[in-house]
PDB file of C-alpha atoms in Angstrom:
ATOM      1  CA  MET A  26    -111.146-132.736 232.776  1.00  0.00           C
ATOM      2  CA  ARG A  27    -108.343-130.644 233.868  1.00  0.00           C
ATOM      3  CA  PRO A  28    -105.210-130.316 231.392  1.00  0.00           C
ATOM      4  CA  LEU A  29    -102.132-131.879 232.186  1.00  0.00           C
ATOM      5  CA  ARG A  30     -99.575-129.693 233.469  1.00  0.00           C
ATOM      6  CA  THR A  31     -95.954-130.216 231.571  1.00  0.00           C
ATOM      7  CA  PRO A  32     -92.954-130.514 233.959  1.00  0.00           C
ATOM      8  CA  MET A  33     -91.811-127.147 232.545  1.00  0.00           C
ATOM      9  CA  ALA A  34     -95.140-125.420 233.546  1.00  0.00           C
ATOM     10  CA  TYR A  35     -95.036-127.086 236.944  1.00  0.00           C
ATOM     11  CA  LEU A  36     -91.538-125.943 237.383  1.00  0.00           C
ATOM     12  CA  LEU A  37     -92.220-122.218 236.503  1.00  0.00           C
ATOM     13  CA  SER A  38     -95.198-122.256 238.896  1.00  0.00           C
ATOM     14  CA  THR A  39     -93.145-123.818 241.585  1.00  0.00           C
ATOM     15  CA  LEU A  40     -90.428-121.201 241.222  1.00  0.00           C
ATOM     16  CA  MET A  41     -92.851-118.163 241.004  1.00  0.00           C
ATOM     17  CA  LYS A  42     -94.512-119.306 244.100  1.00  0.00           C
ATOM     18  CA  ALA A  43     -91.037-119.560 245.798  1.00  0.00           C
ATOM     19  CA  CYS A  44     -90.077-116.322 244.702  1.00  0.00           C
ATOM     20  CA  SER A  45     -93.122-114.317 246.099  1.00  0.00           C
ATOM     21  CA  VAL A  46     -93.005-115.573 249.468  1.00  0.00           C
ATOM     22  CA  ARG A  47     -90.061-113.431 250.980  1.00  0.00           C
ATOM     23  CA  ARG A  48     -88.039-110.420 249.148  1.00  0.00           C
ATOM     24  CA  SER A  49     -84.980-109.345 250.859  1.00  0.00           C
ATOM     25  CA  GLY A  50     -81.998-107.178 249.947  1.00  0.00           C
ATOM     26  CA  TYR A  51     -81.908-104.867 246.998  1.00  0.00           C
ATOM     27  CA  MET A  52     -84.635-107.166 245.022  1.00  0.00           C
ATOM     28  CA  SER A  53     -87.040-105.555 247.856  1.00  0.00           C
ATOM     29  CA  MET A  54     -87.110-102.542 245.605  1.00  0.00           C
ATOM     30  CA  ARG A  55     -89.058-103.377 242.416  1.00  0.00           C
ATOM     31  CA  TRP A  56     -90.539-101.716 239.687  1.00  0.00           C
ATOM     32  CA  HIS A  57     -94.109-103.334 239.514  1.00  0.00           C
ATOM     33  CA  SER A  58     -95.805-101.390 236.834  1.00  0.00           C
ATOM     34  CA  THR A  59     -99.478-102.188 236.484  1.00  0.00           C
ATOM     35  CA  ALA A  60    -102.697-100.367 235.003  1.00  0.00           C
ATOM     36  CA  THR A  61    -103.494 -99.170 238.499  1.00  0.00           C
ATOM     37  CA  TRP A  62    -100.055 -97.818 239.557  1.00  0.00           C
ATOM     38  CA  HIS A  63     -96.561 -96.751 238.282  1.00  0.00           C
ATOM     39  CA  GLY A  64     -93.575 -96.875 240.500  1.00  0.00           C
ATOM     40  CA  PRO A  65     -91.421 -98.975 242.596  1.00  0.00           C
ATOM     41  CA  LEU A  66     -92.773-100.805 245.859  1.00  0.00           C
ATOM     42  CA  ALA A  67     -90.068-101.056 248.658  1.00  0.00           C
ATOM     43  CA  ILE A  68     -91.221-104.275 250.377  1.00  0.00           C
ATOM     44  CA  SER A  69     -90.159-105.466 253.921  1.00  0.00           C
ATOM     45  CA  ASP A  70     -89.721-108.978 255.031  1.00  0.00           C
ATOM     46  CA  GLN A  71     -92.577-110.881 256.794  1.00  0.00           C
ATOM     47  CA  LEU A  72     -92.578-110.572 260.305  1.00  0.00           C
ATOM     48  CA  VAL A  73     -94.174-113.567 262.420  1.00  0.00           C
ATOM     49  CA  GLN A  74     -95.376-112.907 265.895  1.00  0.00           C
ATOM     50  CA  GLN A  75     -97.623-115.783 267.823  1.00  0.00           C
ATOM     51  CA  LYS A  76     -99.061-116.652 264.490  1.00  0.00           C
ATOM     52  CA  SER A  77     -99.872-113.106 263.135  1.00  0.00           C
ATOM     53  CA  THR A  78     -97.892-111.941 260.230  1.00  0.00           C
ATOM     54  CA  PHE A  79     -97.058-108.568 259.340  1.00  0.00           C
ATOM     55  CA  GLN A  80     -95.468-106.868 256.014  1.00  0.00           C
ATOM     56  CA  ALA A  81     -95.232-103.306 254.838  1.00  0.00           C
ATOM     57  CA  TYR A  82     -94.898-101.720 251.376  1.00  0.00           C
ATOM     58  CA  ALA A  83     -93.695 -98.148 250.726  1.00  0.00           C
ATOM     59  CA  THR A  84     -93.778 -96.065 247.563  1.00  0.00           C
ATOM     60  CA  ARG A  85     -93.212 -92.554 246.487  1.00  0.00           C
ATOM     61  CA  TYR A  86     -96.153 -90.583 245.446  1.00  0.00           C
ATOM     62  CA  GLN A  87     -96.255 -87.012 244.026  1.00  0.00           C
ATOM     63  CA  ALA A  88     -99.219 -84.813 244.969  1.00  0.00           C
ATOM     64  CA  GLU A  89    -101.352 -82.706 242.906  1.00  0.00           C
ATOM     65  CA  ALA A  90    -101.613 -79.044 243.269  1.00  0.00           C
ATOM     66  CA  ASP A  91    -104.967 -79.177 245.331  1.00  0.00           C
ATOM     67  CA  ALA A  92    -106.115 -77.649 248.650  1.00  0.00           C
ATOM     68  CA  PRO A  93    -104.930 -80.071 251.571  1.00  0.00           C
ATOM     69  CA  ALA A  94    -108.783 -80.744 252.571  1.00  0.00           C
ATOM     70  CA  THR A  95    -109.592 -81.588 248.756  1.00  0.00           C
ATOM     71  CA  PHE A  96    -106.319 -83.447 248.392  1.00  0.00           C
ATOM     72  CA  SER A  97    -106.950 -85.529 251.655  1.00  0.00           C
ATOM     73  CA  ARG A  98    -110.431 -86.522 250.249  1.00  0.00           C
ATOM     74  CA  LEU A  99    -108.840 -87.471 246.730  1.00  0.00           C
ATOM     75  CA  MET A 100    -106.419 -89.668 248.394  1.00  0.00           C
ATOM     76  CA  LYS A 101    -108.646 -91.865 249.938  1.00  0.00           C
ATOM     77  CA  ILE A 102    -111.140 -92.121 247.262  1.00  0.00           C
ATOM     78  CA  THR A 103    -108.663 -92.324 244.221  1.00  0.00           C
ATOM     79  CA  ALA A 104    -104.915 -92.826 245.075  1.00  0.00           C
ATOM     80  CA  MET A 105    -105.175 -95.402 247.758  1.00  0.00           C
ATOM     81  CA  PRO A 106    -107.690 -97.692 246.436  1.00  0.00           C
ATOM     82  CA  GLN A 107    -105.549 -97.411 243.241  1.00  0.00           C
ATOM     83  CA  LEU A 108    -102.221 -98.352 245.232  1.00  0.00           C
ATOM     84  CA  LEU A 109    -104.065-101.177 247.308  1.00  0.00           C
ATOM     85  CA  ALA A 110    -105.222-102.843 244.096  1.00  0.00           C
ATOM     86  CA  HIS A 111    -101.675-102.627 242.689  1.00  0.00           C
ATOM     87  CA  ILE A 112    -100.359-104.314 245.834  1.00  0.00           C
ATOM     88  CA  GLN A 113    -102.856-106.884 245.714  1.00  0.00           C
ATOM     89  CA  GLU A 114    -102.066-107.596 241.896  1.00  0.00           C
ATOM     90  CA  VAL A 115     -98.322-107.906 242.756  1.00  0.00           C
ATOM     91  CA  ASP A 116     -99.126-110.011 246.140  1.00  0.00           C
ATOM     92  CA  PRO A 117    -102.301-111.811 245.698  1.00  0.00           C
ATOM     93  CA  ARG A 118    -101.933-112.852 249.350  1.00  0.00           C
ATOM     94  CA  THR A 119    -102.700-109.795 250.772  1.00  0.00           C
ATOM     95  CA  ARG A 120    -106.363-109.866 249.631  1.00  0.00           C
ATOM     96  CA  ARG A 121    -106.590-111.958 252.628  1.00  0.00           C
ATOM     97  CA  ALA A 122    -104.997-109.841 255.208  1.00  0.00           C
ATOM     98  CA  SER A 123    -107.099-109.240 258.211  1.00  0.00           C
ATOM     99  CA  HIS A 124    -105.943-105.657 258.212  1.00  0.00           C
ATOM    100  CA  ALA A 125    -104.706-102.970 255.729  1.00  0.00           C
ATOM    101  CA  MET A 126    -103.360 -99.774 257.603  1.00  0.00           C
ATOM    102  CA  TYR A 127    -101.991 -97.083 255.893  1.00  0.00           C
ATOM    103  CA  ALA A 128    -100.597 -93.457 256.093  1.00  0.00           C
ATOM    104  CA  TRP A 129     -98.970 -90.615 253.842  1.00  0.00           C
ATOM    105  CA  ARG A 130     -97.188 -87.501 254.127  1.00  0.00           C
ATOM    106  CA  LEU A 131     -97.190 -85.684 251.026  1.00  0.00           C
ATOM    107  CA  ARG A 132     -96.080 -82.095 249.925  1.00  0.00           C
ATOM    108  CA  SER A 133     -99.121 -80.163 248.467  1.00  0.00           C
ATOM    109  CA  SER A 134     -97.964 -77.251 246.399  1.00  0.00           C
ATOM    110  CA  SER A 135    -100.001 -74.456 244.842  1.00  0.00           C
ATOM    111  CA  LEU A 136     -99.195 -71.141 243.244  1.00  0.00           C
ATOM    112  CA  ILE A 137     -99.111 -69.291 246.679  1.00  0.00           C
ATOM    113  CA  SER A 138     -98.320 -71.729 249.252  1.00  0.00           C
ATOM    114  CA  SER A 139     -96.564 -75.174 249.944  1.00  0.00           C
ATOM    115  CA  SER A 140     -97.558 -77.517 252.896  1.00  0.00           C
ATOM    116  CA  LEU A 141     -97.253 -80.946 254.006  1.00  0.00           C
ATOM    117  CA  VAL A 142    -100.364 -83.008 254.045  1.00  0.00           C
ATOM    118  CA  LEU A 143    -100.678 -86.264 256.483  1.00  0.00           C
ATOM    119  CA  GLY A 144    -103.633 -88.725 256.399  1.00  0.00           C
ATOM    120  CA  SER A 145    -104.251 -92.356 257.298  1.00  0.00           C
ATOM    121  CA  SER A 146    -106.406 -95.201 257.923  1.00  0.00           C
ATOM    122  CA  ASN A 147    -106.611 -97.658 260.717  1.00  0.00           C
ATOM    123  CA  GLY A 148    -107.788-100.670 258.385  1.00  0.00           C
ATOM    124  CA  GLY A 149    -109.727-101.929 261.455  1.00  0.00           C
ATOM    125  CA  GLU A 150    -106.513-101.682 263.886  1.00  0.00           C
ATOM    126  CA  ALA A 151    -107.632 -98.867 266.342  1.00  0.00           C
ATOM    127  CA  GLY A 152    -104.983 -96.265 266.395  1.00  0.00           C
ATOM    128  CA  ALA A 153    -102.576 -97.875 263.600  1.00  0.00           C
ATOM    129  CA  GLY A 154    -102.812 -95.117 260.986  1.00  0.00           C
ATOM    130  CA  GLU A 155    -102.004 -92.220 263.372  1.00  0.00           C
ATOM    131  CA  ARG A 156     -98.923 -94.231 264.640  1.00  0.00           C
ATOM    132  CA  LEU A 157     -97.809 -94.536 261.029  1.00  0.00           C
ATOM    133  CA  GLU A 158     -98.297 -90.670 260.342  1.00  0.00           C
ATOM    134  CA  ARG A 159     -96.181 -90.271 263.532  1.00  0.00           C
ATOM    135  CA  LEU A 160     -93.249 -92.527 262.081  1.00  0.00           C
ATOM    136  CA  LEU A 161     -93.516 -90.628 258.595  1.00  0.00           C
ATOM    137  CA  GLU A 162     -93.418 -87.368 260.581  1.00  0.00           C
ATOM    138  CA  LEU A 163     -90.531 -88.350 262.903  1.00  0.00           C
ATOM    139  CA  SER A 164     -88.570 -89.727 259.923  1.00  0.00           C
ATOM    140  CA  ASN A 165     -89.077 -86.594 257.973  1.00  0.00           C
ATOM    141  CA  CYS A 166     -90.384 -88.465 255.065  1.00  0.00           C
ATOM    142  CA  GLU A 167     -92.105 -86.518 252.100  1.00  0.00           C
ATOM    143  CA  ASP A 168     -94.311 -87.537 249.332  1.00  0.00           C
ATOM    144  CA  VAL A 169     -94.076 -91.314 250.692  1.00  0.00           C
ATOM    145  CA  VAL A 170     -97.265 -93.418 251.347  1.00  0.00           C
ATOM    146  CA  LEU A 171     -96.909 -96.526 253.635  1.00  0.00           C
ATOM    147  CA  VAL A 172     -99.056 -99.590 253.956  1.00  0.00           C
ATOM    148  CA  VAL A 173     -98.841-102.252 256.896  1.00  0.00           C
ATOM    149  CA  PHE A 174    -100.758-105.628 256.117  1.00  0.00           C
ATOM    150  CA  ARG A 175    -101.480-107.991 259.141  1.00  0.00           C
ATOM    151  CA  TRP A 176    -102.745-111.383 259.195  1.00  0.00           C
ATOM    152  CA  TYR A 177    -104.261-111.940 262.219  1.00  0.00           C
ATOM    153  CA  GLY A 178    -103.163-115.553 263.598  1.00  0.00           C
ATOM    154  CA  GLY A 179    -106.068-115.856 266.590  1.00  0.00           C
ATOM    155  CA  VAL A 180    -103.693-114.864 269.290  1.00  0.00           C
ATOM    156  CA  LYS A 181    -104.178-111.155 270.678  1.00  0.00           C
ATOM    157  CA  LEU A 182    -100.683-109.348 270.838  1.00  0.00           C
ATOM    158  CA  GLY A 183    -101.565-106.588 272.945  1.00  0.00           C
ATOM    159  CA  SER A 184     -99.057-103.764 272.559  1.00  0.00           C
ATOM    160  CA  ASP A 185     -96.428-106.185 270.882  1.00  0.00           C
ATOM    161  CA  ARG A 186     -98.452-105.463 267.939  1.00  0.00           C
ATOM    162  CA  TRP A 187     -97.312-101.844 267.607  1.00  0.00           C
ATOM    163  CA  ARG A 188     -93.864-103.068 267.663  1.00  0.00           C
ATOM    164  CA  CYS A 189     -94.222-105.485 264.904  1.00  0.00           C
ATOM    165  CA  ILE A 190     -96.187-102.665 262.526  1.00  0.00           C
ATOM    166  CA  SER A 191     -93.214-100.243 263.733  1.00  0.00           C
ATOM    167  CA  THR A 192     -90.428-102.679 262.639  1.00  0.00           C
ATOM    168  CA  VAL A 193     -92.086-103.979 259.156  1.00  0.00           C
ATOM    169  CA  ALA A 194     -92.854-100.245 258.364  1.00  0.00           C
ATOM    170  CA  LYS A 195     -89.327 -98.803 259.279  1.00  0.00           C
ATOM    171  CA  GLU A 196     -87.800-101.679 257.142  1.00  0.00           C
ATOM    172  CA  ALA A 197     -89.837-100.620 254.280  1.00  0.00           C
ATOM    173  CA  LEU A 198     -89.001 -97.204 254.533  1.00  0.00           C
ATOM    174  CA  LYS A 199     -85.232 -97.975 254.706  1.00  0.00           C
ATOM    175  CA  ARG A 200     -85.382-100.143 251.894  1.00  0.00           C
ATOM    176  CA  GLY A 201     -87.055 -97.579 249.670  1.00  0.00           C
ATOM    177  CA  GLY A 202     -84.413 -95.048 250.722  1.00  0.00           C
ATOM    178  CA  PHE A 203     -87.027 -93.009 252.509  1.00  0.00           C
ATOM    179  CA  LEU A 204     -85.223 -92.713 255.576  1.00  0.00           C
ATOM    180  CA  SER A 205     -82.101 -90.472 256.309  1.00  0.00           C
ATOM    181  CA  GLY A 206     -78.826 -92.229 255.466  1.00  0.00           C
ATOM    182  CA  SER A 207     -80.594 -95.254 253.551  1.00  0.00           C
ATOM    183  CA  ARG A 208     -81.375 -93.566 250.185  1.00  0.00           C
ATOM    184  CA  GLU A 209     -77.609 -94.114 248.901  1.00  0.00           C
ATOM    185  CA  ALA A 210     -77.853 -97.721 249.621  1.00  0.00           C
ATOM    186  CA  SER A 211     -81.262 -97.659 247.844  1.00  0.00           C
ATOM    187  CA  ASP A 212     -79.752 -95.905 244.996  1.00  0.00           C
ATOM    188  CA  ARG A 213     -77.000 -98.343 244.615  1.00  0.00           C
ATOM    189  CA  ALA A 214     -79.170-101.129 244.555  1.00  0.00           C
ATOM    190  CA  ARG A 215     -81.184 -99.728 241.788  1.00  0.00           C
ATOM    191  CA  SER A 216     -78.181 -99.062 239.824  1.00  0.00           C
ATOM    192  CA  ARG A 217     -77.349-102.744 240.195  1.00  0.00           C
ATOM    193  CA  ASN A 218     -80.790-103.779 239.454  1.00  0.00           C
ATOM    194  CA  GLY A 219     -80.917-101.578 236.467  1.00  0.00           C
ATOM    195  CA  SER A 220     -77.662-102.884 235.096  1.00  0.00           C
ATOM    196  CA  ARG A 221     -78.598-106.470 235.421  1.00  0.00           C
ATOM    197  CA  LYS A 222     -81.629-105.777 233.340  1.00  0.00           C
ATOM    198  CA  ARG A 223     -79.621-103.890 230.481  1.00  0.00           C
ATOM    199  CA  GLY A 224     -77.268-107.030 230.538  1.00  0.00           C
ATOM    200  CA  LYS A 225     -80.162-109.301 229.556  1.00  0.00           C
TER     201      LYS A 225
END
């Protein structure tokens, strides 16, 4: 027999579900620290197009001092699985996404040189990884990882899917302060969020 839920438990459960559906404004930059990832996630709003849903996550990542080839391999087998597991822990709904496409643009430094390393995965959406790479490059983003989820709704979108992917990706980057001109707004948001926490 399942235990009866108290009114308070039901209320808390309902509020948690409501708060996890959409994130907007400065509350989209949150410090979700878990065993798999430490650092803030900038989260876009959901974009729905003909029953398909898109949502993006952006975060800062500091590269280790490795050769570019070695570093890219380590990103795919270590850092990205950790980040995806972290996002799934923060938002379990992402486990059911049809596609998880991602890209990174990171500065890898050694004793003798420094270079920007790009990498990506299509996540089953052909060409998506390379498009996210180009977005990071054109936006001059450094030390940033970008993940876009798509929940396929049964209707093929054709080229419209690229617009949807780009829209949510840019929104996550802007909210994280990774785009030029958006960092100041993000810093103000983080400051407000921090002062609210200190006031409690």
